[in-house]
Amino acid sequence: MSVHVSPIREPLVTGHKTYHQITEDLVSPTEKMPNLSWVIGFIISLTLLTFGLFCIFWTIWVGIGTWDLNRTIGWGWDITNFVWWIGIGHAGTLISAILLLFRQKWRTGVNRAAEAMTIFAVICAAIFPGIHVGRAWVVFYFFPYPNTRGPIWPNFNSPLLWDVFAISTYFTVSLLFWYTGLVPDFATVRDRAKGLRNKIYNTLSFGWKGSAKHWQRWESLSLVLAGLATPLVLSVHTIVSFDFATSVIPGWHTTIFPPYFVAGAIFSGFAMVLTLMLVTRKVLNLEDYITIEHIESMNKVILLTGTIVGIAYLTELFIAWYSQYPYEQFAFFNRAVGPYWWSYFGMMFCNVITPQLFWKKSWRRNITLTFFLSILINIGMWFERFVIIATTLARDYLPSSWSYYSPTWVEIGIFVGTIGIFFTLYLLFTRVAPVVAIAEIKAILKSSGDQYVGKNATHHDEH
Amino acid sequence: MSKENKIIYGIYGDEEVLLSAVKEARERHYDIQDVYSPFPVHGLDPLLGLAESRLHIAGFVFGAIGTLTAFLGMTWIFTKDWPIIFGGKPYWSVPAFIPITFELTVLFASIGMVVSFYVVSGLGPGVKSKLLDRRLTDDKFCISFENSENSDYEEFFRSTGAEEVGVA
C-alpha cells in the first residue's frame, strides 16, 4: 500500500515482520503452556482475590460498621478506591476511541490490552458502590424498574444516580467495543487450532470469515463506537466529579472538578497502562510491537495530563485564597498541614513533580525509569482521591464533630482484593486472547513497519 | 451440490496484488462473489463498488430512541407517576435529566449498532463459518467467483498473480 509516510516518522513495528510472523508472535502466547512467572503471578493474584472476597463477605455478614466509618466521615477507602479504579479505566477508552478519531497509529500496539484493562478496572470499581450501601442484597434498588413499593423510583436529580447510569453505560459500551475488535482476532486463533479449541474459538469469533463487506461494516462500527465512546468517557468522570461538586462541602463544591477529574483519570490510566505493558512486552516478548516509540508517546500523554492536574491543584489553592471564603480557605489549609498532611504531600510529590521528569527525551525513553514513575503516579493518584474524600470529611463545619479516620483490615483487604481481581482477570486475558490487536497491526504494517519506514527500511516505494 | 453453485477462488499473497486483481476483474465485468482478507484492505470498497455501510444510520435511530426513552421516562415518572419535590426544585427539572438522557442515548446507540452489525452480517455465537482456506485469517487474500465452469477464471487468476487456485 503506497501510503505516504513522513521519512522522519519512527517505525511502530520492528523486526521486519511479515503478516504470518505477526500472527505467529501474537497468537503463540495463547497456545503454549504458561511460563513460571505467569503461574507465580496468577497464584499471588488469586490469593489476593480470595482474601478480598472474604473481606467483602465479612462486610456483608458483620455489617458496614466493620469499616470504622463514622460521623462525619461517611466515605473512606471505599469511594477512594472506586474513583481510583474508574480513573484507571479511562486510559483504555482514550487509547481505543480518542486516538482512533485522531488517527494515531501507535494506538494499535496497546489498544487491546488497554481496553481489557478498562473493563477489569470498571469491574473493580463497581464493587465499591455495590457494597458501601450497606445492604448489598438490595443493591438493585439503584435501577428504576416498576415495583410494588409505590412504585418508588430512584431520584433522577441525584448525581449518585447519574453515576449508576454512567458506570453501567461505560462498562457495556467498553465491553462491546473491545469484543467487536476481538472477533477477527479470535478467528485467526481459531484457524490455527484443532479439535475442541477450534470449536471454542469458532463460538468466540462468531463465525468471522473476513469478507470485504464485513470488514467495511466492522470499520464503520468501530469508528462510530469510538465517536460515541469519546464523549462517554469524558462524561463518566465528569459525573463522578459531580458526586462531590454538587455537594455543599468546602473543598468539593468547585466548578473545576470535571476537567480536573478527567485529566487526572487519563493521567492515572496511562500510568497503569505503562505498568502493565512494560511487564507484558517483556514476559510475552512483544518488544517488536510495543516499542520505545509507544512508551515515549504514552509518557508524553502522562506529561500533558500530569501538568494539567498540577495546574488544577494550584488553581484550587489560588481560588481558595482569592475567594476570601474562610471555610474554603480552611479546607485547603487543612489538606496541606492538617492531620492528613502526609497524603497531601504524597499527592503533590507523585502527581506534580514526578511527571515533570518526562520533559527530557532520554528519560521518556528509559524503561526502568518509566516503570518506576508509573507506579509512583498510581500511588499519587490514589492519594489524591484520599485527600479529597477523607481529609475533607474529617474536618467539616462543626469542630465538635471533627475526628480522624483510619481504615480497618477489612477495608484494606477489599482494596488489596480488587488488585487481585484486576490482575487475575488480566493474566487470564493474556492466556485466551491476543494482547495486541493482530488485524490492526497487519493493517498498519506497510505504513509503519521498519522494513518500510525509518532508518533500516529495505522496501522503497517506487510509486 | 450442483456445479452451478460451486465457487472458484484464487489466493493472493499480498494486498497490493489483490487490489490490482480486483481492478482487473471489474474491468473484465466479472461478478465477484466475495473478497476475503485477514485485515481491512484500504481502497478495496470503491473497487468492489460496495455501497457505504448504513450502520451509522441505525446508530442514530437507536440513539434517538434512547434519548426519548430516558427523557420522556423521567418526565412521566416525576410529573405524572410519582411527583416528589427534591430540594425545592420543580418537578420537571430538565437540567438534572441531561446526564441520564445522554448516557442512555449512548447506551442504546451502541447496543443497537453492535446487534445490527452481527445480525446483518449473519455473525453470532454458534455460526459455523465455511472458510475457503484457513490461511485467510493469517496472511493470505482471496477473490472468489460463483460457477467454476467458466474457464476464463483460471486464466484470470494465473495472469493476475494468484498463488493458488481452488474450487469449493
XYZ file of C-alpha atoms in Angstrom:
631
model
C 0.000 0.000 0.000
C 1.624 3.197 -1.083
C 0.537 5.331 1.851
C 2.762 8.353 2.134
C 4.575 8.393 5.446
C 6.926 11.092 6.619
C 10.539 9.864 6.433
C 11.225 11.105 9.958
C 8.349 9.020 11.372
C 9.742 6.223 13.545
C 8.575 2.687 12.740
C 5.944 1.205 15.076
C 6.520 -2.444 14.201
C 10.145 -3.532 14.309
C 11.892 -6.783 13.403
C 10.989 -6.815 9.672
C 7.749 -8.685 10.345
C 5.696 -10.450 7.701
C 1.955 -10.947 8.089
C 2.477 -14.552 9.042
C 5.160 -13.659 11.569
C 2.748 -11.210 13.228
C 0.150 -13.950 13.584
C 2.780 -16.309 14.937
C 4.122 -13.828 17.501
C 0.770 -12.647 18.776
C -1.193 -15.900 18.839
C 1.509 -18.193 20.193
C 1.273 -16.916 23.824
C -2.273 -18.314 23.913
C -1.185 -21.672 22.510
C 1.726 -22.514 24.774
C 1.694 -23.613 28.388
C 2.117 -20.616 30.703
C 5.621 -19.949 31.948
C 6.702 -19.894 35.583
C 6.405 -16.118 36.035
C 2.789 -16.275 34.830
C 1.963 -19.108 37.240
C 3.543 -17.294 40.190
C 1.758 -14.065 39.272
C -1.529 -15.902 38.926
C -1.217 -17.652 42.291
C -0.453 -14.358 44.046
C -3.361 -12.594 42.296
C -5.743 -15.412 43.086
C -4.705 -15.344 46.747
C -5.364 -11.611 46.966
C -8.680 -12.090 45.162
C -9.744 -14.769 47.632
C -8.830 -12.588 50.587
C -10.728 -9.690 49.012
C -13.836 -11.832 48.557
C -13.544 -12.937 52.172
C -13.407 -9.285 53.287
C -16.451 -8.446 51.160
C -18.263 -11.395 52.711
C -17.173 -10.165 56.159
C -18.516 -6.667 55.410
C -21.893 -8.024 54.385
C -22.053 -10.537 57.258
C -20.934 -8.228 60.084
C -22.247 -5.003 58.585
C -20.743 -1.845 57.234
C -19.719 -0.807 60.782
C -16.689 -3.003 60.382
C -15.180 -0.252 58.204
C -14.840 2.266 61.078
C -16.559 4.969 59.067
C -18.192 7.494 61.362
C -19.903 10.837 61.519
C -18.820 12.828 59.593
C -16.590 10.504 57.608
C -19.198 8.553 55.644
C -16.861 7.854 52.753
C -13.393 6.427 53.333
C -11.360 3.912 51.388
C -14.458 2.610 49.596
C -15.147 5.666 47.459
C -11.422 6.490 47.250
C -10.862 3.105 45.640
C -13.944 3.455 43.471
C -12.787 6.741 41.964
C -9.223 5.427 41.621
C -10.290 2.355 39.656
C -12.714 4.266 37.447
C -9.942 6.710 36.654
C -7.590 3.924 35.682
C -10.178 2.614 33.272
C -10.242 5.888 31.351
C -6.910 5.375 29.597
C -8.203 2.335 27.741
C -11.073 4.259 26.210
C -8.824 7.201 25.463
C -6.403 4.971 23.571
C -9.040 2.968 21.750
C -11.514 5.747 20.969
C -9.989 9.213 21.075
C -6.706 8.159 19.473
C -8.680 6.310 16.771
C -10.506 9.520 15.916
C -7.174 11.354 15.851
C -5.724 8.625 13.583
C -2.813 7.950 15.930
C -1.287 4.741 14.605
C 0.672 3.969 17.741
C -2.570 3.112 19.496
C -2.718 -0.223 17.648
C 0.144 -1.668 19.705
C -1.538 -1.056 23.044
C -5.273 -0.590 22.471
C -6.332 -4.205 23.040
C -4.612 -4.556 26.412
C -5.663 -1.056 27.457
C -9.314 -1.773 26.678
C -9.116 -5.018 28.621
C -7.657 -3.014 31.489
C -10.619 -0.607 31.265
C -13.115 -3.406 31.600
C -11.326 -5.047 34.524
C -10.828 -1.699 36.270
C -14.532 -0.868 35.936
C -15.411 -4.270 37.409
C -13.161 -3.491 40.402
C -14.659 -0.010 40.710
C -18.263 -1.206 40.560
C -17.725 -3.430 43.605
C -17.384 -0.430 45.930
C -20.694 1.382 45.339
C -22.298 -2.058 45.393
C -21.121 -2.891 48.902
C -20.796 0.519 50.544
C -24.568 0.994 50.544
C -24.661 -1.425 53.461
C -27.486 -3.684 52.361
C -25.765 -5.091 49.314
C -28.535 -7.626 48.717
C -30.990 -4.882 47.688
C -28.497 -3.021 45.551
C -30.792 -3.441 42.549
C -32.943 -0.664 44.088
C -30.435 1.589 42.268
C -32.165 0.886 38.998
C -35.532 2.318 38.010
C -37.975 -0.508 37.446
C -41.715 -0.811 38.083
C -42.068 -2.184 41.598
C -44.719 -2.890 44.205
C -43.345 -0.300 46.619
C -45.471 2.517 45.254
C -43.805 2.303 42.713
C -40.898 4.151 44.290
C -38.426 5.466 41.763
C -34.814 6.488 42.334
C -34.031 10.203 42.424
C -33.136 11.188 38.873
C -31.924 14.555 40.143
C -29.117 12.964 42.152
C -25.540 12.766 40.809
C -25.200 9.443 42.607
C -27.889 8.010 40.350
C -26.316 9.648 37.281
C -23.216 7.748 38.304
C -25.087 4.443 38.235
C -26.133 5.153 34.665
C -22.714 6.459 33.647
C -20.783 3.479 35.018
C -23.237 0.890 33.638
C -23.186 2.513 30.204
C -19.423 2.874 30.275
C -18.930 -0.772 31.146
C -21.373 -2.002 28.494
C -20.006 0.173 25.692
C -16.382 -0.650 26.556
C -17.186 -4.353 26.560
C -18.965 -4.202 23.182
C -16.173 -2.149 21.639
C -13.477 -4.470 22.966
C -15.252 -7.640 21.934
C -16.049 -6.433 18.444
C -12.344 -5.704 17.997
C -11.518 -9.170 19.253
C -13.815 -11.065 16.864
C -11.463 -11.089 13.816
C -8.514 -11.986 16.051
C -10.430 -14.863 17.614
C -10.994 -16.073 14.030
C -7.226 -16.014 13.481
C -6.720 -18.063 16.644
C -9.497 -20.439 15.562
C -7.960 -21.096 12.155
C -4.710 -22.229 13.733
C -6.431 -24.522 16.226
C -7.830 -28.030 16.012
C -10.463 -30.019 17.871
C -12.158 -28.552 20.923
C -10.025 -25.423 20.866
C -11.190 -24.768 17.307
C -14.834 -25.171 18.404
C -14.423 -22.811 21.354
C -12.770 -20.137 19.260
C -15.329 -20.565 16.493
C -18.017 -19.701 19.022
C -15.983 -16.777 20.327
C -15.259 -15.488 16.811
C -18.972 -15.571 15.861
C -18.077 -17.376 12.599
C -15.974 -14.496 11.267
C -14.665 -15.022 7.706
C -13.008 -11.724 6.808
C -15.390 -10.932 3.966
C -14.921 -7.489 2.394
C -18.417 -6.333 3.309
C -17.929 -7.483 6.913
C -14.666 -5.586 7.176
C -16.337 -2.483 5.799
C -19.119 -2.684 8.394
C -16.626 -3.569 11.114
C -14.597 -0.425 10.400
C -17.709 1.717 10.225
C -18.888 0.258 13.542
C -15.509 0.856 15.194
C -15.476 4.448 14.068
C -18.990 5.253 15.291
C -18.402 3.417 18.584
C -15.228 5.470 19.002
C -17.243 8.597 18.316
C -19.755 7.569 20.973
C -17.136 6.431 23.490
C -15.245 9.724 23.327
C -17.923 11.950 24.887
C -18.917 8.997 27.053
C -15.511 8.676 28.704
C -15.439 12.420 29.344
C -18.943 12.250 30.796
C -18.151 9.366 33.147
C -15.509 11.121 35.190
C -17.399 14.385 34.927
C -20.355 12.695 36.591
C -18.060 11.058 39.164
C -16.796 14.547 39.986
C -20.435 15.764 40.284
C -20.795 13.352 43.210
C -18.551 15.821 45.019
C -19.012 19.096 43.161
C -22.789 19.328 43.615
C -22.485 18.978 47.407
C -22.081 21.891 49.829
C -18.833 20.665 51.391
C -15.963 23.188 51.187
C -13.201 21.761 49.022
C -15.710 19.716 46.997
C -18.077 22.436 45.861
C -15.944 23.663 42.956
C -16.565 24.071 39.243
C -13.015 22.988 38.383
C -13.795 19.389 39.325
C -14.984 17.917 35.989
C -11.950 18.821 33.818
C -9.597 18.217 36.724
C -11.045 14.742 37.362
C -10.983 13.809 33.680
C -7.329 14.860 33.294
C -6.433 13.005 36.495
C -8.255 9.909 35.251
C -6.337 9.839 31.977
C -3.117 10.536 33.871
C -3.562 7.597 36.251
C -4.898 5.368 33.489
C -1.837 5.843 31.322
C 0.368 5.139 34.312
C -1.431 1.822 34.797
C -1.226 1.018 31.071
C 2.526 1.596 31.235
C 2.930 -0.534 34.351
C 1.072 -3.380 32.636
C 2.578 -3.023 29.174
C 6.178 -2.812 30.357
C 5.732 -6.158 32.087
C 3.616 -7.694 29.319
C 6.006 -6.827 26.480
C 8.880 -8.348 28.430
C 7.119 -11.543 29.518
C 5.400 -12.218 26.168
C 8.339 -10.994 24.029
C 6.325 -8.240 22.389
C 9.142 -5.697 22.173
C 8.685 -5.519 18.382
C 5.047 -4.428 18.744
C 5.174 -2.294 21.871
C 8.297 -0.329 21.087
C 10.127 2.505 22.805
C 8.122 4.764 20.457
C 4.900 3.607 22.087
C 6.330 4.127 25.557
C 7.518 7.599 24.669
C 4.113 8.535 23.220
C 2.388 7.404 26.399
C 4.884 9.311 28.513
C 4.034 12.432 26.547
C 0.355 11.961 27.425
C 1.395 11.483 31.063
C 3.410 14.682 30.945
C 0.484 16.631 29.467
C -2.230 15.306 31.767
C 0.090 15.396 34.802
C 0.759 19.044 34.141
C -2.980 19.754 33.819
C -3.504 18.028 37.170
C -0.681 20.069 38.716
C -2.192 23.304 37.427
C -5.581 22.243 38.791
C -4.084 21.722 42.281
C -2.520 25.162 42.193
C -5.706 26.737 40.821
C -7.694 25.233 43.688
C -5.279 26.736 46.196
C -5.346 30.112 44.478
C -9.133 30.218 44.220
C -9.494 29.205 47.869
C -7.343 32.178 48.879
C -8.901 34.511 46.319
C -12.485 33.631 47.285
C -11.996 35.109 50.769
C -14.380 32.396 51.949
C -12.989 31.188 55.291
C -14.421 27.648 55.086
C -12.894 27.096 51.662
C -9.597 28.560 52.825
C -9.609 26.326 55.858
C -10.365 23.229 53.764
C -7.188 23.708 51.744
C -5.083 24.818 54.693
C -6.230 21.657 56.467
C -5.368 19.458 53.483
C -1.812 20.747 53.328
C -0.894 20.988 57.002
C -3.731 19.225 58.860
C -3.649 15.714 60.302
C -3.542 14.162 56.836
C -0.623 16.317 55.616
C 1.262 13.157 54.598
C -1.341 12.210 52.000
C -1.296 15.755 50.571
C 2.471 15.636 50.403
C 2.370 12.222 48.693
C -0.150 13.511 46.183
C 1.866 16.633 45.367
C 5.135 14.766 45.103
C 3.868 11.873 42.950
C 1.484 13.798 40.695
C 3.071 17.198 40.257
C 6.810 16.657 40.487
C 7.329 13.164 39.010
C 5.696 13.653 35.593
C 7.836 16.757 35.005
C 10.847 14.467 34.628
C 9.408 13.442 31.260
C 10.352 16.742 29.652
C 13.690 15.068 28.963
C 13.566 12.839 25.881
C 16.067 10.253 27.080
C 14.073 9.825 30.318
C 10.839 9.355 28.397
C 12.580 6.511 26.568
C 14.057 4.957 29.700
C 12.110 1.802 30.542
C 13.282 1.369 34.141
C 12.541 4.990 34.993
C 9.147 4.849 33.259
C 8.169 1.735 35.190
C 9.220 3.255 38.498
C 7.423 6.542 37.813
C 4.262 4.814 36.572
C 3.963 3.100 39.953
C 4.574 6.383 41.784
C 1.819 8.036 39.727
C -0.605 5.248 40.573
C 0.142 5.783 44.253
C -0.090 9.555 43.864
C -3.486 9.388 42.210
C -4.774 7.156 44.984
C -3.585 9.767 47.476
C -5.378 12.471 45.505
C -8.736 10.752 45.939
C -7.998 10.045 49.593
C -7.105 13.716 50.170
C -10.301 14.890 48.505
C -12.557 12.440 50.317
C -11.272 11.598 53.803
C -9.387 14.815 54.596
C -12.348 16.966 53.674
C -14.883 14.919 55.600
C -12.727 14.698 58.733
C -12.883 18.461 59.238
C -16.303 19.832 58.352
C -18.239 22.866 59.612
C -18.591 21.778 63.265
C -15.292 21.409 65.150
C -17.115 19.294 67.739
C -17.649 16.645 65.038
C -14.037 16.547 63.922
C -12.391 13.164 64.052
C -9.681 11.112 62.473
C -10.278 8.156 60.234
C -8.030 5.227 59.504
C -9.087 2.089 57.666
C -9.659 -1.309 59.256
C -8.142 -4.532 57.979
C -11.403 -5.247 56.167
C -11.190 -2.088 54.062
C -7.530 -2.671 53.274
C -8.397 -6.282 52.463
C -11.088 -5.287 49.986
C -8.721 -2.852 48.245
C -5.983 -5.475 48.040
C -8.648 -7.898 46.843
C -9.624 -5.654 43.932
C -5.969 -5.539 42.898
C -6.108 -9.339 42.961
C -9.296 -9.375 40.872
C -7.743 -6.979 38.372
C -4.543 -8.958 37.890
C -6.293 -12.333 37.881
C -8.546 -11.160 35.051
C -5.646 -9.560 33.202
C -3.480 -12.677 33.465
C -6.358 -14.856 32.227
C -6.868 -12.429 29.348
C -3.235 -12.819 28.234
C -3.852 -16.570 28.034
C -7.051 -16.599 25.989
C -6.830 -13.578 23.684
C -4.083 -11.924 21.651
C -2.913 -8.981 23.775
C -2.088 -6.945 20.675
C -4.750 -6.443 18.002
C -3.498 -8.720 15.190
C -5.638 -7.418 12.327
C -4.939 -3.794 13.212
C -1.174 -4.351 13.373
C -1.292 -6.012 9.953
C -3.251 -3.075 8.578
C -0.566 -0.581 9.634
C 2.423 -2.803 8.770
C 3.091 -1.286 5.362
C 2.917 2.258 6.667
C 4.694 1.648 9.994
C 6.815 -1.494 9.691
C 10.561 -0.921 9.994
C 11.255 -2.519 6.604
C 9.097 0.193 5.011
C 9.827 3.308 7.065
C 12.693 4.616 9.172
C 16.420 4.123 9.084
C 16.514 0.392 8.335
C 13.925 0.418 5.557
C 14.690 -2.101 2.810
C 11.497 -1.732 0.753
C 11.425 1.517 -1.120
C 8.282 2.805 -2.659
C 8.586 3.216 -6.407
C 5.249 4.979 -6.771
C -24.377 -29.555 -4.646
C -24.793 -28.800 -8.295
C -21.945 -27.494 -10.361
C -23.525 -24.050 -10.744
C -23.245 -23.437 -7.023
C -19.552 -24.209 -6.927
C -17.092 -21.498 -6.110
C -13.728 -20.939 -7.725
C -11.227 -18.879 -5.800
C -7.698 -17.587 -6.132
C -5.347 -16.964 -3.258
C -3.006 -13.988 -3.249
C -0.043 -13.279 -1.007
C -0.172 -9.509 -0.895
C -2.953 -6.915 -0.701
C -1.464 -4.801 -3.500
C -1.586 -7.764 -5.883
C -5.119 -8.409 -4.665
C -6.178 -4.827 -5.355
C -4.863 -4.880 -8.924
C -6.538 -8.263 -9.464
C -9.863 -6.892 -8.233
C -9.436 -3.938 -10.576
C -8.757 -6.312 -13.469
C -11.806 -8.427 -12.598
C -14.012 -5.338 -12.542
C -12.658 -4.259 -15.915
C -13.492 -7.679 -17.327
C -17.000 -7.335 -15.798
C -16.632 -10.493 -13.733
C -19.170 -10.941 -10.982
C -17.041 -11.159 -7.843
C -18.745 -13.291 -5.211
C -16.615 -12.078 -2.320
C -13.148 -10.983 -1.272
C -11.605 -12.266 1.950
C -8.688 -10.726 3.797
C -7.053 -11.024 7.237
C -7.408 -7.279 7.834
C -9.379 -4.414 6.297
C -7.696 -3.558 2.988
C -7.997 0.127 2.235
C -9.135 1.065 -1.221
C -10.962 -2.231 -1.705
C -14.510 -0.985 -1.120
C -14.625 1.522 -4.022
C -13.003 -1.046 -6.350
C -15.634 -3.604 -5.444
C -18.347 -0.993 -5.749
C -19.590 -1.653 -2.209
C -22.186 0.841 -1.058
C -21.296 2.711 2.106
C -22.383 0.937 5.256
C -25.655 2.202 6.706
C -24.809 1.135 10.248
C -24.373 4.717 11.383
C -27.993 5.415 10.419
C -29.044 2.521 12.634
C -26.862 4.030 15.352
C -28.644 7.365 15.046
C -32.089 5.791 15.190
C -31.241 3.684 18.243
C -29.624 6.713 19.878
C -32.770 8.775 19.305
C -34.863 6.000 20.862
C -32.534 6.124 23.884
C -32.866 9.884 24.180
C -36.651 9.715 24.084
C -36.853 6.740 26.448
C -34.734 8.473 29.066
C -36.195 11.946 28.796
C -39.838 11.015 28.424
C -39.467 8.263 31.041
C -38.083 10.631 33.661
C -40.640 13.277 32.710
C -43.530 10.860 33.152
C -42.184 9.474 36.432
C -41.513 12.847 38.049
C -44.531 14.763 36.780
C -47.272 12.144 36.490
C -46.494 8.858 38.177
C -44.980 9.935 41.485
C -44.107 13.625 41.734
C -41.674 14.425 44.543
C -40.050 17.744 45.348
C -36.281 17.453 45.705
C -34.501 20.448 47.204
C -37.291 22.862 46.284
C -36.731 22.327 42.567
C -39.553 21.982 40.035
C -40.937 18.526 39.334
C -39.830 18.824 35.741
C -36.196 19.848 36.308
C -34.768 19.482 32.830
C -31.061 20.228 33.515
C -30.919 17.386 36.030
C -32.276 14.980 33.411
C -29.499 15.704 30.905
C -26.772 13.341 32.228
C -29.014 10.265 32.262
C -30.511 11.230 28.883
C -27.011 11.407 27.427
C -25.924 8.089 28.942
C -28.980 6.239 27.647
C -28.518 7.766 24.192
C -25.012 6.342 24.035
C -26.081 3.028 25.542
C -28.975 2.472 23.118
C -26.953 3.591 20.095
C -24.035 1.284 20.950
C -26.047 -1.813 21.750
C -28.331 -1.224 18.764
C -25.454 -0.790 16.342
C -23.472 -3.774 17.579
C -26.526 -6.057 17.447
C -27.413 -4.711 13.974
C -23.865 -5.373 12.816
C -23.924 -9.016 13.836
C -27.461 -9.589 12.576
C -26.993 -8.085 9.105
C -23.584 -9.741 8.730
C -25.010 -13.102 9.743
C -22.459 -13.464 12.517
C -23.072 -14.671 16.030
C -22.246 -17.335 18.573
C -22.716 -20.762 17.039
C -22.444 -19.612 13.415
C -20.317 -22.143 11.588
C -18.043 -20.464 9.118
C -17.254 -22.233 5.854
C -13.774 -20.972 5.160
C -12.226 -21.397 1.738
C -8.795 -21.549 3.306
C -7.546 -21.412 6.887
C -4.767 -19.000 5.959
C -7.263 -16.292 5.024
C -7.265 -15.054 8.614
C -3.471 -15.191 8.703
C -1.567 -13.838 5.694
C -3.485 -14.716 2.506
C -6.062 -12.805 0.479
C -8.717 -14.316 -1.731
C -11.119 -13.493 -4.547
C -13.965 -15.893 -5.223
C -16.362 -16.305 -8.133
C -19.502 -18.366 -8.452
C -19.863 -21.048 -11.148
C -16.489 -22.658 -11.733
C -17.380 -23.845 -15.221
C -16.255 -20.560 -16.679
C -12.734 -21.441 -17.791
C -11.741 -17.764 -18.053
C -11.451 -17.594 -14.302
C -8.416 -19.888 -14.121
C -6.661 -17.812 -16.754
C -7.648 -14.654 -14.854
C -6.179 -15.921 -11.588
C -2.929 -17.004 -13.248
C -2.496 -13.716 -15.093
C -3.200 -11.566 -12.014
C -0.612 -13.280 -9.838
C -2.651 -15.682 -7.720
C -0.504 -18.145 -5.795
C -3.109 -20.887 -5.799
C -6.444 -21.582 -7.426
C -9.069 -23.776 -5.802
C -12.647 -24.939 -6.227
C -15.043 -25.388 -3.344
